[in-house]
Coordinates of C-alpha atoms and ligand atoms in Angstrom, one line a residue:
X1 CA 115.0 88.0 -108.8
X2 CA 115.2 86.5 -112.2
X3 CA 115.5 88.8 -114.7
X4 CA 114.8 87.6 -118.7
X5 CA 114.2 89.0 -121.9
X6 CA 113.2 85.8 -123.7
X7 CA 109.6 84.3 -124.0
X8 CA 110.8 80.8 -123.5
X9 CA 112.2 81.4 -119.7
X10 CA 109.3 83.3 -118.8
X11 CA 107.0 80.7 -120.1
X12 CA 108.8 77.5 -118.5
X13 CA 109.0 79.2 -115.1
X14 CA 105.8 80.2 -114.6
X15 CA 103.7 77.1 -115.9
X16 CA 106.8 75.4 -114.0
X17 CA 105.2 77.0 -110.7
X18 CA 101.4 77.0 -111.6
X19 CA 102.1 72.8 -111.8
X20 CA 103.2 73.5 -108.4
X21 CA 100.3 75.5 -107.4
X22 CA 101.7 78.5 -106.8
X23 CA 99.4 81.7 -107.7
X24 CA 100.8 84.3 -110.6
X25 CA 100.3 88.0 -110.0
X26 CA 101.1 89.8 -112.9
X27 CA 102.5 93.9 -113.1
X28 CA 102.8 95.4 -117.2
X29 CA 104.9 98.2 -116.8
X30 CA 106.8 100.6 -119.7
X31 CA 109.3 101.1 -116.9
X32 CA 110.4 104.5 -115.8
X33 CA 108.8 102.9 -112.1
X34 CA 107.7 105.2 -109.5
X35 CA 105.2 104.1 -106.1
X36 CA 102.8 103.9 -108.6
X37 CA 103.6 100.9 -110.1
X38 CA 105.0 99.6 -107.1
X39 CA 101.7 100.1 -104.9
X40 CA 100.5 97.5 -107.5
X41 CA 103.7 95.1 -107.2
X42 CA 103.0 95.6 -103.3
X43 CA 99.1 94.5 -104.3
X44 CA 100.1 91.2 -106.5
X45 CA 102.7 90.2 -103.4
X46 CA 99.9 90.1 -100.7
X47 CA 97.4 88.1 -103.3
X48 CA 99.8 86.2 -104.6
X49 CA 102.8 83.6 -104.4
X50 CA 104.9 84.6 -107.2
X51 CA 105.1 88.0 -108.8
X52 CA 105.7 88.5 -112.4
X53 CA 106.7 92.4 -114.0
X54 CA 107.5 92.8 -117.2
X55 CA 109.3 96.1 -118.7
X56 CA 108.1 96.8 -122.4
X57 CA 107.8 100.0 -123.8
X58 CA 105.4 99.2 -126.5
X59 CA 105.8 101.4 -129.6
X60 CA 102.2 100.2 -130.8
X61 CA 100.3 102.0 -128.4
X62 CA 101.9 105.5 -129.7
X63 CA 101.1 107.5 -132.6
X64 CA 103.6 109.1 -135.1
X65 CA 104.2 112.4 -133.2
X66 CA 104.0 111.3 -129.6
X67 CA 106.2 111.0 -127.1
X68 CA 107.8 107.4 -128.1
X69 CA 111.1 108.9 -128.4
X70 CA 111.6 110.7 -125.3
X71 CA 109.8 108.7 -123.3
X72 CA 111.8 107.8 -119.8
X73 CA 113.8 104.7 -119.4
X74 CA 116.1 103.6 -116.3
X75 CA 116.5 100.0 -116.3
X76 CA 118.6 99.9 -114.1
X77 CA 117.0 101.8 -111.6
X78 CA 113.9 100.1 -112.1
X79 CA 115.4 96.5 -111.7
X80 CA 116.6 97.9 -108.6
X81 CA 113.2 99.1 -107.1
X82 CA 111.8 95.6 -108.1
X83 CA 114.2 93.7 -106.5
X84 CA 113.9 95.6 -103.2
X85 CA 110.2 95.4 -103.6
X86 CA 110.1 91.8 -103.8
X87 CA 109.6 91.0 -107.0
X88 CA 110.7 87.3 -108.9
X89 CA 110.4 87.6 -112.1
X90 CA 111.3 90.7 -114.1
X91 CA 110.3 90.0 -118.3
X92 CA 112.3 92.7 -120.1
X93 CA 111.7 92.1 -124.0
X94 CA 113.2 94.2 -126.9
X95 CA 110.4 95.1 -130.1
X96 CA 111.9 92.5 -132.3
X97 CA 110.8 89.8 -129.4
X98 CA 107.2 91.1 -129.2
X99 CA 106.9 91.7 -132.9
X100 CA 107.7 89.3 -135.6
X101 CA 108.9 91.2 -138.4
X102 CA 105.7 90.6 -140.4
X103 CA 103.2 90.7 -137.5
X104 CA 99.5 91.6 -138.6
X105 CA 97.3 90.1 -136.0
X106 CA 96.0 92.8 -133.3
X107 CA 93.3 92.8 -130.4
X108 CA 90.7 95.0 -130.8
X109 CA 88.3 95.9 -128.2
X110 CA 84.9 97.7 -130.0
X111 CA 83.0 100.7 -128.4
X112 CA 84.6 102.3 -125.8
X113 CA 87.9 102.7 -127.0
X114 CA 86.5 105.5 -129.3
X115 CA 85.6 107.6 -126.1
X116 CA 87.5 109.8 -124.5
X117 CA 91.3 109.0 -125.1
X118 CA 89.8 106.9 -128.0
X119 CA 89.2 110.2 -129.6
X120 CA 92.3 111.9 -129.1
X121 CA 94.4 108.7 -129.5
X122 CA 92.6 106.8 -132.2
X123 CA 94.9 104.1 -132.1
X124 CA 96.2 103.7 -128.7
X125 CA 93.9 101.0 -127.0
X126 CA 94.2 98.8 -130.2
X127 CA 98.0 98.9 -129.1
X128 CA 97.7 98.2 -125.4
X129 CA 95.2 95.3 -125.8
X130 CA 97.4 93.7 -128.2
X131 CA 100.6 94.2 -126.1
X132 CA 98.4 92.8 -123.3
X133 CA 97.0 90.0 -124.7
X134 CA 100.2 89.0 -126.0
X135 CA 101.4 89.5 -122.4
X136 CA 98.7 87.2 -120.9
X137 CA 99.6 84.8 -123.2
X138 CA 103.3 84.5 -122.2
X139 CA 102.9 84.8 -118.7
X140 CA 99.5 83.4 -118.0
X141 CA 99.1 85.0 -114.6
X142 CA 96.1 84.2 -112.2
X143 CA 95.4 87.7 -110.9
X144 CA 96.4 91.3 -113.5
X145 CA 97.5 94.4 -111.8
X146 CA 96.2 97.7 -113.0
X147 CA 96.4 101.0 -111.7
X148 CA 93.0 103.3 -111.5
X149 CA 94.8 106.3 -112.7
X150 CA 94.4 105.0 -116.7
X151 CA 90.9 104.3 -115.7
X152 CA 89.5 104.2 -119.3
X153 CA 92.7 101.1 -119.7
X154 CA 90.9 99.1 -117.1
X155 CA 87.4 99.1 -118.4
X156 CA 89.6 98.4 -121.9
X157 CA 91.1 95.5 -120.3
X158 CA 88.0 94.2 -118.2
X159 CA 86.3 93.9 -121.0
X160 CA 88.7 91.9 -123.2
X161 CA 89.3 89.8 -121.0
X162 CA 85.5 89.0 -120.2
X163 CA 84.8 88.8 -124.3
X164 CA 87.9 86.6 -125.1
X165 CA 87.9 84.5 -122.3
X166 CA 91.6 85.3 -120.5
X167 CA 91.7 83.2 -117.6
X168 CA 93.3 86.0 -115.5
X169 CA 91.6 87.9 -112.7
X170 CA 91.6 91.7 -113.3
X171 CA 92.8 93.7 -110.1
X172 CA 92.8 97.3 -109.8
X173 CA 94.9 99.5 -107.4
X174 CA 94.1 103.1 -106.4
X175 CA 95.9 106.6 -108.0
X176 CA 99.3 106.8 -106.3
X177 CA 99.5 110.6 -106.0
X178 CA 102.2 113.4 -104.9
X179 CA 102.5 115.3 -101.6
X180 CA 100.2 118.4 -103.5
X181 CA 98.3 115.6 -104.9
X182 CA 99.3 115.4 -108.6
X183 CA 98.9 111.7 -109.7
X184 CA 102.2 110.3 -109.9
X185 CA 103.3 109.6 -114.1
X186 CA 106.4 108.4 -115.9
X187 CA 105.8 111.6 -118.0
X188 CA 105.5 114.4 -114.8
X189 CA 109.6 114.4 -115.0
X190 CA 108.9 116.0 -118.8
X191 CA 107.0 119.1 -117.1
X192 CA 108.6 122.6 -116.8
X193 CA 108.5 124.3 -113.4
X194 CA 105.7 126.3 -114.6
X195 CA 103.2 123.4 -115.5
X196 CA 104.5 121.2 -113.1
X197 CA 103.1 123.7 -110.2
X198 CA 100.0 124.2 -112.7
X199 CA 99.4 120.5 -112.7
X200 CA 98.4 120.2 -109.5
X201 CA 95.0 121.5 -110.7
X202 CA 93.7 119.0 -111.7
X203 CA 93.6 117.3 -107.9
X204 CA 91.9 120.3 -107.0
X205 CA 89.4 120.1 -109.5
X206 CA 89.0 116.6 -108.2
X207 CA 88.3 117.7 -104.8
X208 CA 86.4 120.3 -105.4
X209 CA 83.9 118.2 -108.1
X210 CA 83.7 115.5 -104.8
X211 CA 82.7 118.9 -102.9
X212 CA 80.1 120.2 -105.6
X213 CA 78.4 117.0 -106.1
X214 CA 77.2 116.9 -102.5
X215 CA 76.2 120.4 -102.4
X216 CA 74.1 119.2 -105.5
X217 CA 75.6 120.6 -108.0
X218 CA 74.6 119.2 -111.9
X219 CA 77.1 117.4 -113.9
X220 CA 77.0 120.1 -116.8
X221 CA 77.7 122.7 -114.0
X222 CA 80.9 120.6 -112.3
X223 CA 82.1 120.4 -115.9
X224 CA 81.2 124.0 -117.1
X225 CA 83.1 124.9 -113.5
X226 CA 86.2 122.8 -114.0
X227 CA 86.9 124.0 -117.4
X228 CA 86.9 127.3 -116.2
X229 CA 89.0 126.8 -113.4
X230 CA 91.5 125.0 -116.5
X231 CA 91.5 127.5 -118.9
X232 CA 92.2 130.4 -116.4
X233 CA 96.1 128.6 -116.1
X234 CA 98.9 129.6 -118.6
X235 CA 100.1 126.7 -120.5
X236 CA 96.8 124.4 -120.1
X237 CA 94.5 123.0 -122.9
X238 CA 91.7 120.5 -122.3
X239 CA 91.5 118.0 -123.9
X240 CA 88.3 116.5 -122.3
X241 CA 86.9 117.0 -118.6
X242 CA 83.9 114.3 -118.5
X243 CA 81.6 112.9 -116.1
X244 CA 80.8 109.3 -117.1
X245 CA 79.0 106.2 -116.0
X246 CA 81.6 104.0 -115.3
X247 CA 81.2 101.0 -117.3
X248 CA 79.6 102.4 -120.7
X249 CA 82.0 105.5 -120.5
X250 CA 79.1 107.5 -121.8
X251 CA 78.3 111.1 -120.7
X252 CA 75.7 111.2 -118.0
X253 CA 73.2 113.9 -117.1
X254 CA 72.3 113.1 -113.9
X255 CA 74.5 111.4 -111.3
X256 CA 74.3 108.2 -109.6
X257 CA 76.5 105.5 -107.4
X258 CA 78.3 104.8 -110.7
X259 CA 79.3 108.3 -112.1
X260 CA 83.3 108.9 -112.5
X261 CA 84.6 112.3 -113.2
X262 CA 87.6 112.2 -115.9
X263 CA 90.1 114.5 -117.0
X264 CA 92.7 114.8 -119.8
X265 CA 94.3 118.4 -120.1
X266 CA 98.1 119.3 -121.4
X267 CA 100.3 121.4 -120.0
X268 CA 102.6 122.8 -122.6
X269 CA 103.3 119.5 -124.6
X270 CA 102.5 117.3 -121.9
X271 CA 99.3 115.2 -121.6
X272 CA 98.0 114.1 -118.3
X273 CA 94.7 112.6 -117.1
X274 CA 93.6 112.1 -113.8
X275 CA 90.2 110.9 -112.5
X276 CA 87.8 110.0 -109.4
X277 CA 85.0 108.2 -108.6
X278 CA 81.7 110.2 -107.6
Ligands
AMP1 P1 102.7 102.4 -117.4 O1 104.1 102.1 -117.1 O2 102.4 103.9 -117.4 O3 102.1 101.7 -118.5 O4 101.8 102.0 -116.1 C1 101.9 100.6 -115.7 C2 100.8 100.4 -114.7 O5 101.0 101.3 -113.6 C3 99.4 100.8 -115.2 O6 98.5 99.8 -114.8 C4 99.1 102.1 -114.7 O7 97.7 102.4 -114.5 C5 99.8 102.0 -113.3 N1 100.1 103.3 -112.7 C6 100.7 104.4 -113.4 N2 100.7 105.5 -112.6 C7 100.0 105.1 -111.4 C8 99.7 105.8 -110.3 N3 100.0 107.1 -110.1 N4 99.0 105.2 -109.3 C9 98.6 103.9 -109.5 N5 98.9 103.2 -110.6 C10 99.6 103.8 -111.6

């Protein structure tokens, strides 16, 4: 496994390889791995020849006040799950690599990034596609791994790619979750006993929204019921439980093949989301 932090080696080995024909599948990570991230590694090495993580924990896509600081690193763990899982080459770049000291070019995708996290975290997305694009660019991967747990991410990326013509195929791979069912997250090792066995609630409202749709149930009254369920916990607060057509993240009334049901709640300081398709 080749492991880099410089822009040059990534770039030379993987057009190096493309020449050759091979096939780039391509993992972006903040690191802090768990079978999460590796379900997708495990995706890109059946569709592809070569696969391609990089490590980056992109200050951009934070706001003043969140969890930048704290967040989890473990290199060297990480490097060790990717090398196990197969991986060949591992980009880890520092800020001053990704950022030029005078950098004022971002990527911003229009519409819905102001939904849902959009609202919360005004300027997250313009971070992530930024960092992303500026990730395509350097690696220039045929297929993109994304996980469905950051669901509103995926439409992000989907559609900048579509609008600025990446020549990467986006590839999505399902919610990795717990035992109880709590999707897995780099920031679940923050939560206290307490909200870590409060979490789990949002699964079951998951389960149980799958259970009221088919006993035709209204989307206002799967919310209305979820948030009650929510509130009733100790050290929850909502931050939004939506049911959504899944392209045009818009609220929907009535449901149809291509409604999603998403959820952001805290527990304490800690903000998780979760979602599912309806
Ligand atoms: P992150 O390191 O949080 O930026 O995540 C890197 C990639 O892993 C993103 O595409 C995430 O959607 C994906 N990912 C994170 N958690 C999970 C999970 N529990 N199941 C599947 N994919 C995940």
């Amino acid at each position: 496994m080749i492991i880099t932090n410089e822009i040059a080696e990534v770039r030379e080995c993987c057009q190096k390889l493309q020449h050759r024909g091979a096939k780039i599948g391509f993992v972006p990570t903040m690191g802090a791995l768990h079978a999460g991230h590796l379900s997708l590694v495990k995706l890109s090495k059946e569709k592809t020849d070569i696969t391609v993580v990089s490590i980056f924990l992109n200050p951009t896509q934070f706001a003043p006040g969140e969890d930048l600081a704290s967040y989890p690193a473990n290199l060297k763990g990480d490097l060790e799950q990717l090398n196990e899982a197969g991986v060949d080459l591992v980009f880890t770049p520092d800020k001053e690599t990704m950022y030029l000291p005078n950098a004022d070019t971002t990527v911003s995708v229009g519409g819905v990034t102001s939904l849902l996290c959009g609202s919360s975290r005004p300027t997250h997305f313009k971070g992530v596609t930024t960092i992303v694009a500026k990730l395509f660019n350097i690696v220039t991967p045929n297929f993109s791994f994304f996980g469905e747990k950051d669901y509103q991410q995926v439409v992000v990326i989907k559609k900048m790619v579509d609008e600025l013509n990446f020549n990467t195929e986006i590839v999505t791979g399902e919610i990795v979750r717990e035992d109880d069912g709590l999707a897995m997250s780099s920031r679940n090792s923050y939560l206290t006993s307490l909200e870590r066995s409060e979490a789990v609630v949002l699964s079951e409202c998951i389960k149980n929204g799958k259970k009221l749709v088919k006993e035709g149930s209204s989307p206002a009254e799967i919310i209305s019921s979820i948030k009650e369920r929510i509130s009733s916990l100790k050290t929850t607060k909502i931050d939004y439980i939506e049911i959504v057509n899944r392209e045009s993240l818009q609220s929907v009334e009535n449901f149809d093949e291509s409604s999603v049901l998403l959820l952001a709640v805290y527990f304490g300081s800690i903000r998780l989301i979760d979602n599912c398709e309806l």
